[in-house]
PDB file of C-alpha atoms in Angstrom:
ATOM      1  CA  UNK A 924      22.254   0.142  22.456  1.00 41.00           C
ATOM      2  CA  UNK A 925      25.662   0.611  21.396  1.00 41.00           C
ATOM      3  CA  UNK A 926      27.579   1.506  18.639  1.00 43.00           C
ATOM      4  CA  UNK A 927      31.292   1.138  17.891  1.00 46.00           C
ATOM      5  CA  UNK A 928      33.096   3.882  15.854  1.00 44.00           C
ATOM      6  CA  UNK A 929      36.651   2.980  15.078  1.00 42.00           C
ATOM      7  CA  UNK A 930      38.604   6.297  15.472  1.00 39.00           C
ATOM      8  CA  UNK A 931      41.822   7.546  13.793  1.00 39.00           C
ATOM      9  CA  UNK A 932      43.443   8.496  15.945  1.00 38.00           C
ATOM     10  CA  UNK A 933      46.060   5.733  17.258  1.00 45.00           C
ATOM     11  CA  UNK A 934      43.048   2.997  15.510  1.00 54.00           C
ATOM     12  CA  UNK A 935      41.359   2.558  18.734  1.00 64.00           C
ATOM     13  CA  UNK A 936      38.155   1.408  18.805  1.00 68.00           C
ATOM     14  CA  UNK A 937      35.377   2.998  21.040  1.00 72.00           C
ATOM     15  CA  UNK A 938      32.209   1.353  22.069  1.00 70.00           C
ATOM     16  CA  UNK A 939      29.249   4.270  23.000  1.00 78.00           C
ATOM     17  CA  UNK A 940      25.821   4.994  23.547  1.00 78.00           C
ATOM     18  CA  UNK A 941      24.660   5.756  20.201  1.00 80.00           C
ATOM     19  CA  UNK A 942      21.975   8.615  22.323  1.00 85.00           C
ATOM     20  CA  UNK A 943      25.896  10.878  22.395  1.00 91.00           C
ATOM     21  CA  UNK A 944      26.134  10.451  18.854  1.00 90.00           C
ATOM     22  CA  UNK A 945      25.516  12.683  16.045  1.00 92.00           C
ATOM     23  CA  UNK A 946      22.141  10.986  13.456  1.00 92.00           C
ATOM     24  CA  UNK A 947      23.865  10.906  10.993  1.00 93.00           C
ATOM     25  CA  UNK A 948      25.741   7.783  12.665  1.00 93.00           C
ATOM     26  CA  UNK A 949      22.269   6.049  13.245  1.00 92.00           C
ATOM     27  CA  UNK A 950      21.381   6.831   9.045  1.00 94.00           C
ATOM     28  CA  UNK A 951      25.338   5.711   8.018  1.00 94.00           C
ATOM     29  CA  UNK A 952      24.101   2.516   9.333  1.00 91.00           C
ATOM     30  CA  UNK A 953      20.947   2.399   8.249  1.00 93.00           C
ATOM     31  CA  UNK A 954      21.862   3.560   4.420  1.00 94.00           C
ATOM     32  CA  UNK A 955      24.657   0.483   4.891  1.00 91.00           C
ATOM     33  CA  UNK A 956      22.041  -1.885   6.070  1.00 89.00           C
ATOM     34  CA  UNK A 957      19.752  -0.894   3.026  1.00 93.00           C
ATOM     35  CA  UNK A 958      23.256  -1.514   0.375  1.00 91.00           C
ATOM     36  CA  UNK A 959      23.489  -4.869   1.696  1.00 86.00           C
ATOM     37  CA  UNK A 960      19.878  -5.729   2.154  1.00 88.00           C
ATOM     38  CA  UNK A 961      17.855  -4.307  -0.257  1.00 85.00           C
ATOM     39  CA  UNK A 962      20.457  -4.420  -2.981  1.00 82.00           C
ATOM     40  CA  UNK A 963      19.718  -0.660  -3.285  1.00 90.00           C
ATOM     41  CA  UNK A 964      22.518   1.826  -5.107  1.00 94.00           C
ATOM     42  CA  UNK A 965      24.440   3.752  -2.500  1.00 94.00           C
ATOM     43  CA  UNK A 966      22.313   7.087  -3.992  1.00 95.00           C
ATOM     44  CA  UNK A 967      19.225   5.467  -3.422  1.00 95.00           C
ATOM     45  CA  UNK A 968      20.205   4.807   0.544  1.00 95.00           C
ATOM     46  CA  UNK A 969      21.090   8.094   0.975  1.00 95.00           C
ATOM     47  CA  UNK A 970      17.961   9.555  -0.477  1.00 96.00           C
ATOM     48  CA  UNK A 971      16.084   7.338   1.980  1.00 95.00           C
ATOM     49  CA  UNK A 972      17.345   7.796   5.318  1.00 96.00           C
ATOM     50  CA  UNK A 973      18.260  11.380   4.373  1.00 96.00           C
ATOM     51  CA  UNK A 974      21.980  11.686   4.145  1.00 96.00           C
ATOM     52  CA  UNK A 975      24.473  12.549   1.410  1.00 96.00           C
ATOM     53  CA  UNK A 976      26.231  10.497  -0.049  1.00 95.00           C
ATOM     54  CA  UNK A 977      29.466  12.482   0.660  1.00 96.00           C
ATOM     55  CA  UNK A 978      28.492  11.461   4.408  1.00 95.00           C
ATOM     56  CA  UNK A 979      28.082   8.161   3.500  1.00 95.00           C
ATOM     57  CA  UNK A 980      31.230   7.096   1.825  1.00 93.00           C
ATOM     58  CA  UNK A 981      33.155   9.454   5.130  1.00 93.00           C
ATOM     59  CA  UNK A 982      31.875   6.626   7.786  1.00 91.00           C
ATOM     60  CA  UNK A 983      30.841   3.967   5.825  1.00 87.00           C
ATOM     61  CA  UNK A 984      33.770   1.868   6.978  1.00 81.00           C
ATOM     62  CA  UNK A 985      34.589   3.506  10.587  1.00 81.00           C
ATOM     63  CA  UNK A 986      31.247   2.685  12.058  1.00 84.00           C
ATOM     64  CA  UNK A 987      29.567  -0.875  12.769  1.00 77.00           C
ATOM     65  CA  UNK A 988      26.660  -2.402  15.125  1.00 72.00           C
ATOM     66  CA  UNK A 989      27.633  -3.898  18.335  1.00 63.00           C
ATOM     67  CA  UNK A 990      26.739  -7.279  18.255  1.00 54.00           C
ATOM     68  CA  UNK A 991      26.235  -9.933  21.453  1.00 43.00           C
ATOM     69  CA  UNK A 992      29.906 -11.460  19.878  1.00 47.00           C
ATOM     70  CA  UNK A 993      31.170  -7.796  19.284  1.00 54.00           C
ATOM     71  CA  UNK A 994      35.163  -7.671  18.333  1.00 55.00           C
ATOM     72  CA  UNK A 995      35.359 -11.606  18.177  1.00 79.00           C
ATOM     73  CA  UNK A 996      35.418 -11.858  14.082  1.00 86.00           C
ATOM     74  CA  UNK A 997      37.576  -9.354  12.572  1.00 88.00           C
ATOM     75  CA  UNK A 998      38.713  -8.005   8.601  1.00 92.00           C
ATOM     76  CA  UNK A 999      42.168  -6.860   8.062  1.00 94.00           C
ATOM     77  CA  UNK A1000      43.685  -5.337   4.857  1.00 96.00           C
ATOM     78  CA  UNK A1001      47.283  -4.932   5.036  1.00 97.00           C
ATOM     79  CA  UNK A1002      49.200  -3.329   2.166  1.00 97.00           C
ATOM     80  CA  UNK A1003      52.546  -4.923   1.602  1.00 97.00           C
ATOM     81  CA  UNK A1004      55.921  -4.385  -0.582  1.00 96.00           C
ATOM     82  CA  UNK A1005      56.254  -7.171  -3.183  1.00 94.00           C
ATOM     83  CA  UNK A1006      58.644  -9.099  -0.956  1.00 94.00           C
ATOM     84  CA  UNK A1007      58.910 -13.315  -0.454  1.00 94.00           C
ATOM     85  CA  UNK A1008      57.844 -14.458   2.658  1.00 95.00           C
ATOM     86  CA  UNK A1009      55.413 -11.437   3.839  1.00 96.00           C
ATOM     87  CA  UNK A1010      52.415 -13.484   4.403  1.00 96.00           C
ATOM     88  CA  UNK A1011      54.351 -15.841   5.949  1.00 96.00           C
ATOM     89  CA  UNK A1012      55.892 -13.031   8.680  1.00 97.00           C
ATOM     90  CA  UNK A1013      52.304 -11.854   8.710  1.00 97.00           C
ATOM     91  CA  UNK A1014      50.476 -15.340   9.715  1.00 96.00           C
ATOM     92  CA  UNK A1015      53.379 -15.663  12.400  1.00 95.00           C
ATOM     93  CA  UNK A1016      52.402 -12.706  14.301  1.00 94.00           C
ATOM     94  CA  UNK A1017      48.768 -13.649  13.708  1.00 93.00           C
ATOM     95  CA  UNK A1018      49.945 -16.578  15.650  1.00 91.00           C
ATOM     96  CA  UNK A1019      51.900 -15.488  18.288  1.00 90.00           C
ATOM     97  CA  UNK A1020      48.622 -13.213  19.223  1.00 88.00           C
ATOM     98  CA  UNK A1021      46.784 -16.510  19.632  1.00 88.00           C
ATOM     99  CA  UNK A1022      44.225 -15.663  16.928  1.00 90.00           C
ATOM    100  CA  UNK A1023      42.651 -18.047  14.544  1.00 91.00           C
ATOM    101  CA  UNK A1024      43.332 -17.259  10.642  1.00 94.00           C
ATOM    102  CA  UNK A1025      39.073 -18.051   9.092  1.00 94.00           C
ATOM    103  CA  UNK A1026      40.065 -16.549   5.360  1.00 96.00           C
ATOM    104  CA  UNK A1027      42.845 -15.040   3.263  1.00 97.00           C
ATOM    105  CA  UNK A1028      42.734 -13.287   0.662  1.00 96.00           C
ATOM    106  CA  UNK A1029      45.960 -12.011  -1.539  1.00 94.00           C
ATOM    107  CA  UNK A1030      45.585 -10.325  -4.586  1.00 91.00           C
ATOM    108  CA  UNK A1031      47.844 -10.054  -7.291  1.00 90.00           C
ATOM    109  CA  UNK A1032      50.803  -7.703  -6.477  1.00 91.00           C
ATOM    110  CA  UNK A1033      50.673  -4.009  -8.763  1.00 92.00           C
ATOM    111  CA  UNK A1034      53.618  -2.195  -9.404  1.00 94.00           C
ATOM    112  CA  UNK A1035      55.395  -3.506  -5.950  1.00 93.00           C
ATOM    113  CA  UNK A1036      52.708  -3.485  -4.186  1.00 96.00           C
ATOM    114  CA  UNK A1037      50.886  -6.629  -2.979  1.00 95.00           C
ATOM    115  CA  UNK A1038      47.581  -6.528  -0.726  1.00 96.00           C
ATOM    116  CA  UNK A1039      46.361  -9.151   1.780  1.00 97.00           C
ATOM    117  CA  UNK A1040      43.044  -9.659   2.766  1.00 97.00           C
ATOM    118  CA  UNK A1041      42.844 -11.606   6.535  1.00 96.00           C
ATOM    119  CA  UNK A1042      39.353 -12.531   8.478  1.00 95.00           C
ATOM    120  CA  UNK A1043      40.752 -13.757  11.788  1.00 93.00           C
ATOM    121  CA  UNK A1044      38.726 -14.822  14.602  1.00 90.00           C
ATOM    122  CA  UNK A1045      39.329 -13.581  18.236  1.00 81.00           C
ATOM    123  CA  UNK A1046      36.953 -15.312  19.781  1.00 78.00           C
ATOM    124  CA  UNK A1047      39.309 -17.359  22.680  1.00 70.00           C
ATOM    125  CA  UNK A1048      42.446 -14.978  22.541  1.00 72.00           C
ATOM    126  CA  UNK A1049      42.449 -11.651  25.279  1.00 67.00           C
ATOM    127  CA  UNK A1050      43.525  -9.354  23.363  1.00 70.00           C
ATOM    128  CA  UNK A1051      42.556  -5.705  21.225  1.00 75.00           C
ATOM    129  CA  UNK A1052      42.277  -6.497  17.677  1.00 81.00           C
ATOM    130  CA  UNK A1053      43.989  -2.867  17.294  1.00 82.00           C
ATOM    131  CA  UNK A1054      47.277  -4.500  18.907  1.00 86.00           C
ATOM    132  CA  UNK A1055      47.350  -7.175  16.246  1.00 88.00           C
ATOM    133  CA  UNK A1056      47.094  -4.716  13.982  1.00 91.00           C
ATOM    134  CA  UNK A1057      49.402  -1.989  15.232  1.00 91.00           C
ATOM    135  CA  UNK A1058      51.846  -5.449  15.367  1.00 93.00           C
ATOM    136  CA  UNK A1059      50.649  -6.844  11.867  1.00 95.00           C
ATOM    137  CA  UNK A1060      52.037  -2.870  10.858  1.00 95.00           C
ATOM    138  CA  UNK A1061      55.314  -3.338  12.866  1.00 96.00           C
ATOM    139  CA  UNK A1062      56.307  -6.503  10.787  1.00 96.00           C
ATOM    140  CA  UNK A1063      58.739  -6.139   8.084  1.00 96.00           C
ATOM    141  CA  UNK A1064      57.649  -5.524   4.552  1.00 97.00           C
ATOM    142  CA  UNK A1065      54.457  -4.257   6.061  1.00 97.00           C
ATOM    143  CA  UNK A1066      53.366  -0.783   4.064  1.00 96.00           C
ATOM    144  CA  UNK A1067      49.784  -0.521   6.276  1.00 95.00           C
ATOM    145  CA  UNK A1068      46.989  -2.585   7.747  1.00 95.00           C
ATOM    146  CA  UNK A1069      43.881  -1.495   8.861  1.00 91.00           C
ATOM    147  CA  UNK A1070      40.476  -3.002  10.036  1.00 88.00           C
ATOM    148  CA  UNK A1071      38.022  -3.647   7.594  1.00 86.00           C
ATOM    149  CA  UNK A1072      35.245  -5.228   9.519  1.00 82.00           C
ATOM    150  CA  UNK A1073      34.476  -6.116  12.558  1.00 80.00           C
ATOM    151  CA  UNK A1074      31.637  -8.742  13.577  1.00 74.00           C
TER     152      UNK A1074
END
């Protein structure tokens, strides 16, 4: 069985056998599942799988289970300057990569900073999602972009 681990170095995604990972990675995945599926609190889930809450919060957004369509749909969060046309420029970048935007959520800007969440389907595109995220980061008036989840 594979697990996907997101590393901060160059924002690369790695696929590794879970047998080489520390046991707490699997525990974090179990805790995430308990919180999502069983509607347990984070504290209850962490007690159930015997990990600390700090371990859970440290890794919960950085480790995902691989599926048959691993990497085909991604949720990307983008922090932007509150400038006209930024969303359009981001969508142009996604279009240039040939990816399909499934959903867009743009929050109201706060103190000159905008927040956008994109759900992107790259099923029919031969690209690496981290390359797309880097291209979004390089878009004018984008402060940061990161992968929030991968299916």
